[in-house]
Tab-separated table of C-alpha atoms in Angstrom:
chain	number	residue	atom	x	y	z
A	26	MET	CA	0.052	0.123	-0.023
A	27	GLU	CA	2.781	2.511	0.973
A	28	ASN	CA	4.683	1.462	-2.377
A	29	HIS	CA	1.578	2.260	-4.112
A	30	ASN	CA	1.330	5.815	-2.569
A	31	THR	CA	4.813	6.375	-3.115
A	32	LEU	CA	4.438	5.637	-6.833
A	33	ALA	CA	1.083	7.822	-7.141
A	34	HIS	CA	2.694	10.896	-5.292
A	35	LEU	CA	5.764	10.436	-7.633
A	36	PHE	CA	3.544	10.558	-10.548
A	37	LEU	CA	1.646	13.314	-9.490
A	38	LEU	CA	5.190	15.396	-8.993
A	39	ILE	CA	6.103	14.475	-12.579
A	40	LEU	CA	2.796	15.509	-14.024
A	41	LEU	CA	2.966	18.661	-11.951
A	42	SER	CA	6.590	19.570	-13.273
A	43	LEU	CA	5.352	18.742	-16.828
A	44	THR	CA	2.051	21.016	-16.221
A	45	ALA	CA	4.392	23.864	-14.696
A	46	HIS	CA	6.843	23.549	-17.888
A	47	LEU	CA	3.756	23.913	-20.395
A	48	LEU	CA	1.893	26.837	-18.250
A	49	PRO	CA	3.113	30.102	-19.826
A	50	GLU	CA	2.255	29.437	-23.112
A	51	SER	CA	-1.259	27.953	-22.311
A	52	ALA	CA	-1.953	30.472	-19.551
A	53	SER	CA	-1.460	33.253	-21.870
A	54	ALA	CA	-4.209	31.953	-24.190
A	55	GLU	CA	-6.588	31.296	-21.106
A	56	VAL	CA	-6.184	34.780	-19.969
A	57	ILE	CA	-6.882	36.247	-23.588
A	58	LYS	CA	-9.858	33.913	-23.759
A	59	ALA	CA	-11.136	35.072	-20.002
A	60	GLN	CA	-11.067	39.029	-21.482
A	61	GLN	CA	-13.641	38.008	-24.058
A	62	ASP	CA	-17.209	37.575	-23.734
A	63	LYS	CA	-18.499	33.939	-23.365
A	64	GLU	CA	-18.756	33.865	-26.853
A	65	PRO	CA	-17.070	35.963	-29.947
A	66	PHE	CA	-19.777	38.477	-30.945
A	67	VAL	CA	-20.167	40.855	-33.930
A	68	GLY	CA	-21.050	44.245	-33.009
A	69	VAL	CA	-21.842	47.502	-34.781
A	70	ASN	CA	-20.565	51.149	-34.300
A	71	ILE	CA	-22.786	53.944	-34.203
A	72	GLY	CA	-21.998	57.448	-35.913
A	73	THR	CA	-24.472	60.104	-35.577
A	74	ASP	CA	-23.592	62.282	-38.675
A	75	VAL	CA	-26.931	61.038	-40.144
A	76	SER	CA	-29.772	62.964	-41.626
A	77	ASN	CA	-33.029	62.724	-39.580
A	78	LEU	CA	-31.435	60.136	-36.938
A	79	LEU	CA	-34.129	58.200	-35.254
A	80	PRO	CA	-35.318	59.199	-32.063
A	81	ALA	CA	-33.451	57.495	-29.106
A	82	ALA	CA	-36.457	55.365	-27.948
A	83	ASP	CA	-37.109	54.247	-32.034
A	84	PHE	CA	-33.663	53.750	-32.656
A	85	VAL	CA	-33.346	51.135	-29.720
A	86	ALA	CA	-36.521	49.821	-30.930
A	87	PHE	CA	-34.521	49.168	-34.203
A	88	LEU	CA	-31.492	47.530	-32.734
A	89	GLN	CA	-33.640	45.037	-30.917
A	90	LEU	CA	-35.896	44.462	-34.098
A	91	GLN	CA	-32.545	43.675	-36.009
A	92	LYS	CA	-31.118	41.576	-32.999
A	93	ILE	CA	-28.153	43.444	-32.588
A	94	THR	CA	-26.822	43.002	-29.026
A	95	HIS	CA	-23.319	45.000	-29.039
A	96	VAL	CA	-22.837	48.612	-29.756
A	97	ARG	CA	-20.243	51.124	-29.750
A	98	LEU	CA	-21.041	54.984	-29.416
A	99	TYR	CA	-18.375	57.549	-30.172
A	100	ASP	CA	-19.569	59.423	-27.018
A	101	ALA	CA	-22.016	58.972	-24.079
A	102	ASN	CA	-25.052	59.924	-25.671
A	103	ALA	CA	-27.526	60.373	-22.612
A	104	GLU	CA	-30.551	60.040	-24.891
A	105	ILE	CA	-29.255	56.677	-26.216
A	106	LEU	CA	-27.835	55.240	-22.976
A	107	LYS	CA	-31.425	55.985	-21.224
A	108	ALA	CA	-33.322	54.393	-23.915
A	109	LEU	CA	-31.142	51.104	-23.763
A	110	ALA	CA	-31.698	50.506	-20.121
A	111	LYS	CA	-33.054	47.256	-19.738
A	112	THR	CA	-32.471	45.887	-23.057
A	113	LYS	CA	-29.598	43.741	-22.719
A	114	ILE	CA	-27.936	45.352	-25.237
A	115	ARG	CA	-24.085	46.054	-24.431
A	116	VAL	CA	-22.700	49.294	-25.146
A	117	ILE	CA	-18.858	50.799	-25.247
A	118	VAL	CA	-19.174	54.575	-24.255
A	119	SER	CA	-16.421	56.763	-25.552
A	120	VAL	CA	-14.426	59.719	-24.377
A	121	PRO	CA	-13.852	62.191	-27.603
A	122	ASN	CA	-10.507	63.090	-28.399
A	123	ASN	CA	-11.591	66.796	-27.647
A	124	GLN	CA	-12.263	65.889	-23.926
A	125	LEU	CA	-8.774	64.253	-23.430
A	126	LEU	CA	-7.026	67.030	-22.144
A	127	ALA	CA	-9.316	68.047	-19.273
A	128	ILE	CA	-9.732	64.299	-18.240
A	129	GLY	CA	-5.737	63.540	-18.617
A	130	SER	CA	-4.795	66.591	-16.469
A	131	SER	CA	-7.498	66.226	-13.799
A	132	ASN	CA	-8.619	62.983	-11.233
A	133	ALA	CA	-11.592	65.063	-10.258
A	134	THR	CA	-12.984	65.900	-14.099
A	135	ALA	CA	-12.161	61.824	-14.891
A	136	ALA	CA	-14.048	61.040	-11.725
A	137	THR	CA	-16.917	63.211	-12.812
A	138	TRP	CA	-17.089	61.933	-16.271
A	139	ILE	CA	-17.485	58.423	-14.866
A	140	GLY	CA	-20.167	59.412	-12.663
A	141	ARG	CA	-22.181	61.395	-15.183
A	142	ASN	CA	-21.445	58.937	-18.145
A	143	VAL	CA	-21.310	55.552	-16.490
A	144	ALA	CA	-22.376	55.112	-12.862
A	145	ALA	CA	-25.469	56.934	-13.662
A	146	TYR	CA	-26.614	54.316	-15.823
A	147	TYR	CA	-24.940	51.403	-14.791
A	148	PRO	CA	-26.113	48.262	-14.511
A	149	GLN	CA	-29.691	49.351	-15.977
A	150	THR	CA	-27.655	50.101	-19.233
A	151	LEU	CA	-25.213	47.204	-19.706
A	152	ILE	CA	-21.989	49.485	-20.266
A	153	THR	CA	-19.070	46.940	-21.017
A	154	ALA	CA	-16.193	49.501	-21.805
A	155	VAL	CA	-15.221	52.710	-21.825
A	156	SER	CA	-13.519	53.655	-25.156
A	157	VAL	CA	-10.725	56.670	-24.518
A	158	GLY	CA	-10.144	58.759	-27.297
A	159	ASP	CA	-10.025	57.345	-31.085
A	160	GLU	CA	-6.681	56.608	-32.770
A	161	VAL	CA	-5.054	59.335	-30.397
A	162	LEU	CA	-1.383	58.052	-31.338
A	163	THR	CA	-1.527	58.641	-35.066
A	164	THR	CA	-4.200	61.154	-35.618
A	165	ILE	CA	-3.178	63.621	-32.494
A	166	PRO	CA	0.090	62.616	-31.740
A	167	GLY	CA	0.602	65.868	-29.427
A	168	ALA	CA	-1.979	64.504	-27.185
A	169	ALA	CA	-0.162	61.425	-26.512
A	170	PRO	CA	1.171	62.010	-23.560
A	171	LEU	CA	-1.939	62.814	-22.093
A	172	LEU	CA	-3.371	59.105	-23.248
A	173	MET	CA	-2.344	57.105	-20.169
A	174	PRO	CA	-3.193	59.672	-17.412
A	175	ALA	CA	-6.361	59.827	-18.789
A	176	ILE	CA	-6.790	55.889	-18.951
A	177	GLU	CA	-5.482	55.465	-15.482
A	178	SER	CA	-7.583	58.548	-13.811
A	179	LEU	CA	-10.725	56.898	-15.522
A	180	TYR	CA	-9.873	53.553	-14.167
A	181	SER	CA	-9.164	54.961	-10.684
A	182	ALA	CA	-12.781	56.584	-11.058
A	183	LEU	CA	-14.201	53.194	-11.785
A	184	VAL	CA	-12.463	51.540	-8.879
A	185	ALA	CA	-13.846	54.234	-6.579
A	186	ALA	CA	-17.419	53.352	-7.801
A	187	ASN	CA	-16.476	49.371	-7.450
A	188	LEU	CA	-17.208	49.348	-11.283
A	189	HIS	CA	-13.555	48.181	-12.520
A	190	THR	CA	-14.285	44.477	-12.668
A	191	GLN	CA	-17.474	44.675	-14.628
A	192	ILE	CA	-16.400	47.850	-16.985
A	193	LYS	CA	-13.284	47.766	-18.839
A	194	ILE	CA	-11.004	50.564	-20.424
A	195	SER	CA	-9.256	50.547	-23.633
A	196	THR	CA	-8.327	53.103	-26.561
A	197	PRO	CA	-8.755	51.993	-30.402
A	198	ASN	CA	-5.909	52.250	-32.416
A	199	SER	CA	-5.135	52.528	-36.283
A	200	ALA	CA	-3.172	49.917	-37.970
A	201	SER	CA	-0.595	52.376	-38.638
A	202	VAL	CA	0.661	52.105	-35.260
A	203	ILE	CA	2.200	48.763	-36.452
A	204	LEU	CA	5.249	48.870	-39.117
A	205	ASP	CA	6.013	46.165	-41.627
A	206	PRO	CA	2.572	44.097	-40.962
A	207	PHE	CA	3.110	41.732	-43.758
A	208	PRO	CA	4.528	39.001	-43.165
A	209	PRO	CA	2.805	39.191	-39.632
A	210	SER	CA	5.602	37.322	-37.570
A	211	GLN	CA	7.968	40.573	-38.805
A	212	ALA	CA	5.389	42.927	-37.499
A	213	PHE	CA	6.407	45.349	-34.933
A	214	PHE	CA	4.898	48.688	-33.232
A	215	ASN	CA	6.354	51.881	-34.349
A	216	GLN	CA	9.273	52.507	-32.117
A	217	SER	CA	8.336	56.155	-31.735
A	218	LEU	CA	5.093	55.230	-30.176
A	219	SER	CA	6.650	52.305	-27.937
A	220	PRO	CA	6.931	54.184	-24.869
A	221	VAL	CA	3.359	54.943	-24.498
A	222	LEU	CA	2.225	51.599	-26.098
A	223	THR	CA	4.160	49.556	-23.699
A	224	GLN	CA	2.282	51.281	-20.530
A	225	LEU	CA	-0.861	50.780	-22.100
A	226	LEU	CA	-0.132	47.077	-22.770
A	227	GLN	CA	0.736	46.694	-19.256
A	228	PHE	CA	-2.215	48.333	-18.161
A	229	LEU	CA	-4.321	46.299	-20.315
A	230	SER	CA	-2.638	42.956	-19.102
A	231	ARG	CA	-3.099	44.220	-15.299
A	232	THR	CA	-6.971	44.809	-16.020
A	233	GLN	CA	-7.377	41.940	-18.314
A	234	SER	CA	-8.774	44.402	-20.926
A	235	PRO	CA	-8.488	44.184	-24.809
A	236	LEU	CA	-6.275	45.818	-27.014
A	237	MET	CA	-8.846	47.843	-29.309
A	238	MET	CA	-7.492	48.018	-32.889
A	239	ASN	CA	-9.447	49.513	-36.042
A	240	LEU	CA	-8.391	47.086	-38.883
A	241	TYR	CA	-9.374	47.774	-42.503
A	242	PRO	CA	-8.687	45.297	-45.157
A	243	TYR	CA	-10.275	47.550	-47.682
A	244	TYR	CA	-7.572	49.940	-47.211
A	245	VAL	CA	-4.531	47.242	-47.281
A	246	PHE	CA	-6.317	46.335	-50.694
A	247	MET	CA	-6.423	50.026	-52.230
A	248	GLN	CA	-3.159	50.843	-51.292
A	249	ASN	CA	-1.627	47.704	-52.664
A	250	LYS	CA	-4.095	46.586	-55.916
A	251	GLY	CA	-2.167	44.224	-58.262
A	252	VAL	CA	-0.080	42.803	-54.987
A	253	VAL	CA	-3.229	42.067	-52.581
A	254	PRO	CA	-5.785	39.721	-54.220
A	255	LEU	CA	-8.970	41.321	-53.714
A	256	GLU	CA	-10.282	37.529	-52.517
A	257	ASN	CA	-8.180	37.830	-49.694
A	258	SER	CA	-9.587	41.028	-48.725
A	259	LEU	CA	-13.346	39.739	-48.785
A	260	PHE	CA	-12.986	36.464	-47.232
A	261	LYS	CA	-13.418	34.636	-50.513
A	262	PRO	CA	-12.463	30.956	-51.019
A	263	LEU	CA	-8.702	30.740	-52.310
A	264	THR	CA	-6.813	28.246	-54.400
A	265	PRO	CA	-3.617	27.170	-52.293
A	266	SER	CA	-1.541	28.933	-54.773
A	267	LYS	CA	-3.072	32.360	-53.659
A	268	GLU	CA	-3.009	31.781	-50.104
A	269	MET	CA	-0.433	34.091	-48.099
A	270	VAL	CA	2.165	32.093	-46.267
A	271	ASP	CA	4.637	33.515	-43.877
A	272	PRO	CA	7.805	32.557	-44.603
A	273	ASN	CA	8.884	32.736	-40.926
A	274	THR	CA	6.140	30.803	-39.376
A	275	LEU	CA	4.877	28.742	-42.692
A	276	LEU	CA	1.386	29.750	-41.359
A	277	HIS	CA	-0.815	29.816	-44.069
A	278	TYR	CA	-3.335	33.359	-44.499
A	279	THR	CA	-6.581	32.719	-46.486
A	280	ASN	CA	-7.423	36.498	-45.534
A	281	VAL	CA	-6.142	39.860	-44.777
A	282	LEU	CA	-7.891	40.459	-41.450
A	283	ASP	CA	-6.460	37.070	-39.931
A	284	ALA	CA	-3.076	38.404	-40.898
A	285	MET	CA	-3.862	42.016	-39.900
A	286	ILE	CA	-4.923	40.297	-36.221
A	287	ASP	CA	-1.854	38.310	-36.351
A	288	SER	CA	0.461	41.225	-36.822
A	289	VAL	CA	-0.925	42.616	-33.657
A	290	TYR	CA	-0.154	39.446	-31.426
A	291	PHE	CA	3.226	39.395	-32.975
A	292	SER	CA	3.896	43.120	-32.195
A	293	MET	CA	2.620	42.769	-28.835
A	294	LYS	CA	4.785	39.890	-28.297
A	295	ASN	CA	8.300	41.586	-29.386
A	296	LEU	CA	7.290	43.970	-26.341
A	297	ASN	CA	6.855	40.925	-24.102
A	298	VAL	CA	3.217	41.168	-23.795
A	299	THR	CA	1.410	37.914	-24.403
A	300	ASP	CA	-1.822	37.800	-22.266
A	301	VAL	CA	-3.920	40.792	-23.772
A	302	ALA	CA	-6.750	39.972	-26.559
A	303	VAL	CA	-7.179	42.033	-29.503
A	304	LEU	CA	-10.693	43.112	-30.234
A	305	VAL	CA	-11.355	44.693	-33.571
A	306	SER	CA	-13.239	47.826	-32.561
A	307	GLU	CA	-13.564	48.772	-36.264
A	308	THR	CA	-13.765	46.994	-39.604
A	309	GLY	CA	-16.113	47.378	-42.626
A	310	TRP	CA	-15.963	47.933	-46.490
A	311	PRO	CA	-17.731	50.945	-48.174
A	312	SER	CA	-20.470	50.364	-50.423
A	313	LYS	CA	-20.262	53.607	-52.550
A	314	GLY	CA	-17.157	55.399	-53.902
A	315	ASP	CA	-16.013	58.075	-56.644
A	316	SER	CA	-13.960	57.136	-59.408
A	317	LYS	CA	-10.888	56.731	-57.405
A	318	GLU	CA	-12.422	54.142	-55.342
A	319	PRO	CA	-13.970	51.389	-57.933
A	320	TYR	CA	-14.182	48.688	-55.357
A	321	ALA	CA	-16.500	50.564	-52.962
A	322	THR	CA	-19.450	48.555	-53.935
A	323	ALA	CA	-22.580	47.064	-52.532
A	324	ASP	CA	-21.773	43.871	-53.745
A	325	ASN	CA	-18.124	43.927	-52.303
A	326	ALA	CA	-19.127	45.567	-49.049
A	327	GLY	CA	-22.023	42.650	-48.554
A	328	THR	CA	-19.566	40.026	-49.435
A	329	PHE	CA	-17.130	41.466	-47.289
A	330	ASN	CA	-19.598	42.009	-44.101
A	331	SER	CA	-21.612	38.553	-44.743
A	332	ASN	CA	-18.393	36.748	-44.711
A	333	LEU	CA	-16.932	38.276	-41.358
A	334	ILE	CA	-19.944	37.756	-39.551
A	335	LYS	CA	-19.633	34.185	-40.412
A	336	ARG	CA	-16.244	33.884	-39.776
A	337	VAL	CA	-16.678	35.260	-36.178
A	338	LEU	CA	-19.743	33.141	-35.440
A	339	ASP	CA	-17.963	30.290	-36.722
A	340	HIS	CA	-15.135	30.544	-34.035
A	341	SER	CA	-12.701	30.424	-36.875
A	342	GLY	CA	-9.594	32.293	-34.911
A	343	THR	CA	-6.459	33.063	-36.646
A	344	PRO	CA	-3.533	31.134	-37.958
A	345	LEU	CA	-1.582	32.252	-34.954
A	346	HIS	CA	-4.294	31.487	-32.655
A	347	PRO	CA	-6.991	29.092	-33.881
A	348	GLU	CA	-8.190	28.791	-30.330
A	349	ILE	CA	-8.787	32.699	-30.008
A	350	THR	CA	-11.823	34.447	-32.218
A	351	SER	CA	-11.585	38.228	-31.897
A	352	SER	CA	-15.185	40.151	-31.559
A	353	VAL	CA	-15.754	42.606	-34.069
A	354	TYR	CA	-17.286	45.856	-34.393
A	355	ILE	CA	-18.518	46.367	-38.307
A	356	TYR	CA	-18.125	50.150	-38.954
A	357	GLU	CA	-21.144	51.055	-39.222
A	358	LEU	CA	-24.836	50.861	-38.567
A	359	PHE	CA	-25.997	53.755	-40.695
A	360	ASN	CA	-24.753	55.602	-43.692
A	361	GLU	CA	-23.674	59.029	-42.006
A	362	ASP	CA	-24.632	61.154	-45.061
A	363	LEU	CA	-23.555	64.343	-43.504
A	364	ARG	CA	-19.953	63.538	-43.518
A	365	SER	CA	-17.567	65.392	-45.833
A	366	PRO	CA	-15.982	63.844	-49.137
A	367	PRO	CA	-14.963	61.663	-50.471
A	368	VAL	CA	-17.742	59.668	-51.233
A	369	SER	CA	-16.898	56.632	-49.451
A	370	GLU	CA	-17.261	58.404	-46.073
A	371	ALA	CA	-20.680	58.491	-46.499
A	372	ASN	CA	-21.192	55.252	-47.448
A	373	TRP	CA	-19.818	52.422	-44.873
A	374	GLY	CA	-23.591	51.650	-43.326
A	375	LEU	CA	-25.311	48.608	-43.324
A	376	PHE	CA	-28.553	51.006	-43.381
A	377	TYR	CA	-29.642	54.366	-44.835
A	378	GLY	CA	-30.492	56.787	-42.105
A	379	ASN	CA	-34.384	55.949	-42.681
A	380	SER	CA	-33.566	52.147	-41.268
A	381	THR	CA	-33.994	50.434	-44.751
A	382	PRO	CA	-30.828	48.529	-45.908
A	383	VAL	CA	-28.020	49.409	-48.235
A	384	TYR	CA	-27.289	45.941	-49.221
A	385	LEU	CA	-28.525	42.360	-48.432
A	386	LEU	CA	-26.256	40.103	-46.131
A	387	HIS	CA	-25.857	36.379	-46.644
A	388	VAL	CA	-25.121	34.863	-43.241
A	389	SER	CA	-27.492	31.504	-43.118
A	390	GLY	CA	-26.429	28.984	-40.684
A	391	SER	CA	-24.576	31.641	-38.320
A	392	GLY	CA	-26.354	30.521	-35.311
A	393	THR	CA	-28.405	33.034	-32.937
A	394	PHE	CA	-27.202	36.195	-34.647
A	395	LEU	CA	-28.272	36.682	-38.002
A	396	ALA	CA	-29.437	33.295	-38.009
A	397	ASN	CA	-31.420	33.831	-41.535
A	398	ASP	CA	-30.003	35.453	-44.755
A	399	THR	CA	-31.397	39.237	-44.647
A	400	THR	CA	-32.549	38.286	-48.194
A	401	ASN	CA	-35.059	36.079	-46.537
A	402	ARG	CA	-36.244	38.880	-44.365
A	403	THR	CA	-36.826	41.856	-46.524
A	404	TYR	CA	-40.062	43.044	-47.823
A	405	CYS	CA	-40.795	46.073	-50.172
A	406	ILE	CA	-43.762	48.757	-49.358
A	407	ALA	CA	-45.205	51.633	-50.543
A	408	THR	CA	-42.867	54.795	-49.687
A	409	ALA	CA	-44.225	57.473	-47.278
A	410	GLY	CA	-45.249	60.655	-48.647
A	411	VAL	CA	-45.941	59.310	-52.109
A	412	ASP	CA	-49.071	60.827	-53.430
A	413	ALA	CA	-52.238	58.798	-54.174
A	414	LYS	CA	-52.041	58.845	-57.731
A	415	THR	CA	-48.293	57.942	-58.400
A	416	LEU	CA	-49.175	55.164	-55.951
A	417	GLN	CA	-52.587	53.996	-57.760
A	418	ALA	CA	-50.573	53.781	-61.027
A	419	ALA	CA	-47.825	51.741	-59.473
A	420	LEU	CA	-50.584	49.454	-58.205
A	421	ASP	CA	-52.007	49.003	-61.412
A	422	TRP	CA	-48.957	48.169	-63.241
A	423	ALA	CA	-48.116	45.770	-60.201
A	424	CYS	CA	-51.544	43.652	-60.317
A	425	GLY	CA	-51.463	43.754	-64.097
A	426	PRO	CA	-48.350	43.610	-66.282
A	427	GLY	CA	-46.373	43.004	-63.250
A	428	ARG	CA	-48.451	39.868	-62.457
A	429	ALA	CA	-48.599	40.337	-58.801
A	430	ASN	CA	-50.861	38.138	-56.850
A	431	CYS	CA	-53.255	40.848	-55.721
A	432	SER	CA	-56.162	38.616	-54.853
A	433	GLU	CA	-55.631	39.202	-50.992
A	434	ILE	CA	-56.470	42.839	-51.339
A	435	GLN	CA	-60.235	42.327	-53.062
A	436	PRO	CA	-63.010	43.206	-51.159
A	437	GLY	CA	-63.674	40.697	-48.507
A	438	GLU	CA	-60.219	39.329	-48.506
A	439	SER	CA	-57.810	39.258	-45.477
A	440	CYS	CA	-55.740	42.310	-46.753
A	441	TYR	CA	-58.525	44.403	-48.030
A	442	GLN	CA	-58.734	46.341	-44.795
A	443	PRO	CA	-57.427	49.065	-44.350
A	444	ASN	CA	-58.838	50.109	-47.563
A	445	ASN	CA	-56.970	52.731	-48.641
A	446	VAL	CA	-54.277	52.723	-51.663
A	447	HIS	CA	-51.175	52.802	-49.721
A	448	ASN	CA	-51.729	49.569	-47.987
A	449	HIS	CA	-52.947	48.152	-51.059
A	450	ALA	CA	-50.077	49.385	-52.933
A	451	SER	CA	-47.621	47.776	-50.410
A	452	TYR	CA	-49.106	44.447	-50.559
A	453	ALA	CA	-48.800	44.297	-54.356
A	454	PHE	CA	-45.197	45.712	-54.241
A	455	ASP	CA	-44.172	43.015	-51.904
A	456	SER	CA	-45.956	40.096	-53.908
A	457	TYR	CA	-44.053	41.529	-57.276
A	458	TYR	CA	-40.929	41.636	-55.379
A	459	GLN	CA	-41.197	38.292	-53.576
A	460	LYS	CA	-42.041	37.051	-57.209
A	461	GLU	CA	-39.005	38.350	-58.485
A	462	GLY	CA	-36.755	36.736	-56.435
A	463	ARG	CA	-36.022	40.022	-54.347
A	464	SER	CA	-33.552	40.659	-57.354
A	465	SER	CA	-32.050	44.432	-57.529
A	466	GLY	CA	-34.546	46.886	-58.765
A	467	SER	CA	-37.678	45.224	-58.043
A	468	CYS	CA	-38.611	47.302	-55.506
A	469	ASP	CA	-38.661	50.663	-56.725
A	470	PHE	CA	-41.569	51.553	-58.902
A	471	LYS	CA	-40.372	55.030	-59.938
A	472	GLY	CA	-39.336	55.793	-56.308
A	473	ALA	CA	-42.920	54.930	-54.933
A	474	ALA	CA	-41.640	51.750	-52.974
A	475	MET	CA	-38.959	51.037	-50.642
A	476	VAL	CA	-37.090	47.708	-49.037
A	477	THR	CA	-37.685	47.279	-45.281
A	478	THR	CA	-36.747	44.667	-43.099
A	479	THR	CA	-39.908	45.065	-40.867
A	480	ASP	CA	-42.481	42.560	-41.576
A	481	PRO	CA	-45.700	44.779	-42.565
A	482	SER	CA	-48.073	42.011	-41.843
A	483	SER	CA	-50.473	42.861	-39.470
A	484	GLY	CA	-53.513	40.580	-37.861
A	485	ASN	CA	-54.703	38.373	-40.591
A	486	CYS	CA	-53.348	40.168	-43.362
A	487	VAL	CA	-49.885	38.142	-43.896
A	488	PHE	CA	-47.339	39.830	-46.768
A	489	PRO	CA	-46.139	37.168	-49.374
A	490	GLY	CA	-42.576	38.167	-47.925
A	491	SER	CA	-43.750	36.715	-44.343
A	492	LYS	CA	-45.501	33.798	-46.146
A	493	ILE	CA	-42.082	32.773	-47.899
A	494	VAL	CA	-39.713	33.027	-44.415
A	495	SER	CA	-42.530	31.097	-42.581
A	496	ASN	CA	-42.518	28.372	-45.377
A	497	ARG	CA	-38.607	28.181	-45.339
A	498	THR	CA	-38.088	28.321	-41.737
A	499	ASN	CA	-40.616	25.608	-40.822
A	500	GLU	CA	-38.595	23.522	-43.593
A	501	VAL	CA	-35.367	23.981	-42.058
A	502	VAL	CA	-35.468	24.796	-38.347
A	503	ASN	CA	-38.761	23.536	-37.025
A	504	SER	CA	-38.129	25.190	-33.435
A	505	THR	CA	-37.402	28.684	-35.177
A	506	GLN	CA	-40.493	30.988	-35.774
A	507	ALA	CA	-40.578	32.804	-38.902
A	508	SER	CA	-41.144	36.503	-37.285
A	509	GLY	CA	-40.916	39.405	-39.335
A	510	GLY	CA	-38.114	41.868	-39.390
A	511	GLY	CA	-34.300	41.081	-40.411
A	512	ARG	CA	-31.520	40.267	-38.401
A	513	VAL	CA	-28.233	42.254	-38.778
A	514	VAL	CA	-25.545	42.302	-37.218
A	515	GLY	CA	-24.274	43.609	-33.532
A	516	LEU	CA	-18.172	51.170	-34.694
A	517	ASP	CA	-17.629	54.847	-35.853
A	518	PHE	CA	-14.574	56.682	-36.770
A	519	THR	CA	-12.744	58.720	-39.938
A	520	ALA	CA	-12.062	56.389	-42.210
A	521	THR	CA	-9.456	57.835	-43.930
A	522	THR	CA	-6.952	57.816	-40.762
A	523	VAL	CA	-6.126	53.993	-41.138
A	524	VAL	CA	-3.412	52.093	-42.595
A	525	HIS	CA	-1.335	54.966	-44.068
A	526	MET	CA	2.110	53.339	-42.801
A	527	LEU	CA	1.906	49.972	-44.334
A	528	SER	CA	5.135	48.913	-46.406
A	529	GLY	CA	4.099	48.244	-49.626
A	530	VAL	CA	7.611	46.532	-50.301
A	531	LEU	CA	7.207	43.870	-47.755
A	532	ILE	CA	3.683	43.492	-48.499
A	533	CYS	CA	4.904	42.576	-52.154
A	534	LEU	CA	7.574	40.377	-50.960
A	535	PHE	CA	4.930	38.657	-48.776
A	536	TYR	CA	2.382	37.825	-51.370
A	537	CYS	CA	4.099	38.002	-54.809
A	538	SER	CA	5.553	34.692	-54.777
A	539	PHE	CA	2.162	33.046	-53.826
A	540	LEU	CA	-0.088	34.604	-56.761
């Protein structure tokens, strides 16, 4: 019996020794995982340079309708924070760059800011993080000495309010803080920024907070056309010959975003930091541009964001860290039509300001978030404010030459009431739109119609699009009922400030051998 115990103890000591030897690398991954939510998520940035922005209550209702669970504000808008109370939508609030001086210079000002913009709303409003400034180190480098004092002061205020374990603090950085990002294994932080970045990373490690990075494959592609394939930028399937291969690690990269994320991890490792997670605080693709941006199209934007969503929710990870999937915030929810040129600046949104989709996402099978294609959740209705004569002409065409099924809007049928041209036209428009497979241009009627993700069905009147969704849902997932309203994913910043310092020569060396 004693011999057995001795052997057991010896085995245990050997096991503990081996575990201790392996602990540093595995522990880093576990710490990074602990920094993230239980599951990786997709959120959206909320910019407000929008004409006729929805009132706060309507805006929050729209978020709920779209199943958006995480948002990032560029400030701490009081009306939005109030409206988000008791909604379970998680929100990042931000300290604008123009407030850094006051907060970085005064602990009292930082405490007041936390009290007014965080403590006043939490926990009714689920504030998860405070974003301090936006790309401070690259857009206003003169303010760099104030960044860490501001972060430390805000953190102290959170500690005083006993909120420091629930609410994280970080600052979003441009991809241009990293030099020589391709191949990822050669990436390193701009040495002129290293003193501040070292302090920042030590703070993030100590508080188990993520490093926020604004990463845009669009700009990598635009600055390196002919070297970086469009397919790599859009997450499209690649032949092995087109995969990016890091010559130092032999890791294969099938998309630009993974390479950008890993370049951040390698850069942190060069500063001896291995336990901080990367949070992609902004990424996206513009749906429209001028003649200098021919790849800013609705098709490319839809492809990028659809594939991005599926990749995150599939827990794909990166070649360097396949066990860790970064959460991302899409830039952005609404097209900010009040932004100044170039044209692309006003066209990063998933939706127009009136809440209609800019393009349709294809994310079928991506789980609870955006579980169905938005192509299956869109409807065509009459545009508000169009005169009755125009609507009647469009209605007559839809039910006549357009061959829409208008039987349900006849007297005595389920969609006859309310008996007015607007409601009848909406039903006929949707019937035509669904019949045409929701194809581009099939919901226009010379400006009298618009696409919506809100199911217009009411009472016994079930619109054609809702019937299609119901049938498909019952066939594929019996447990999921088809309700109206599309599902679209769950960031804002000045797009022209990112990725200015990427090295074209090294990118060429990285890619050219594999094209």
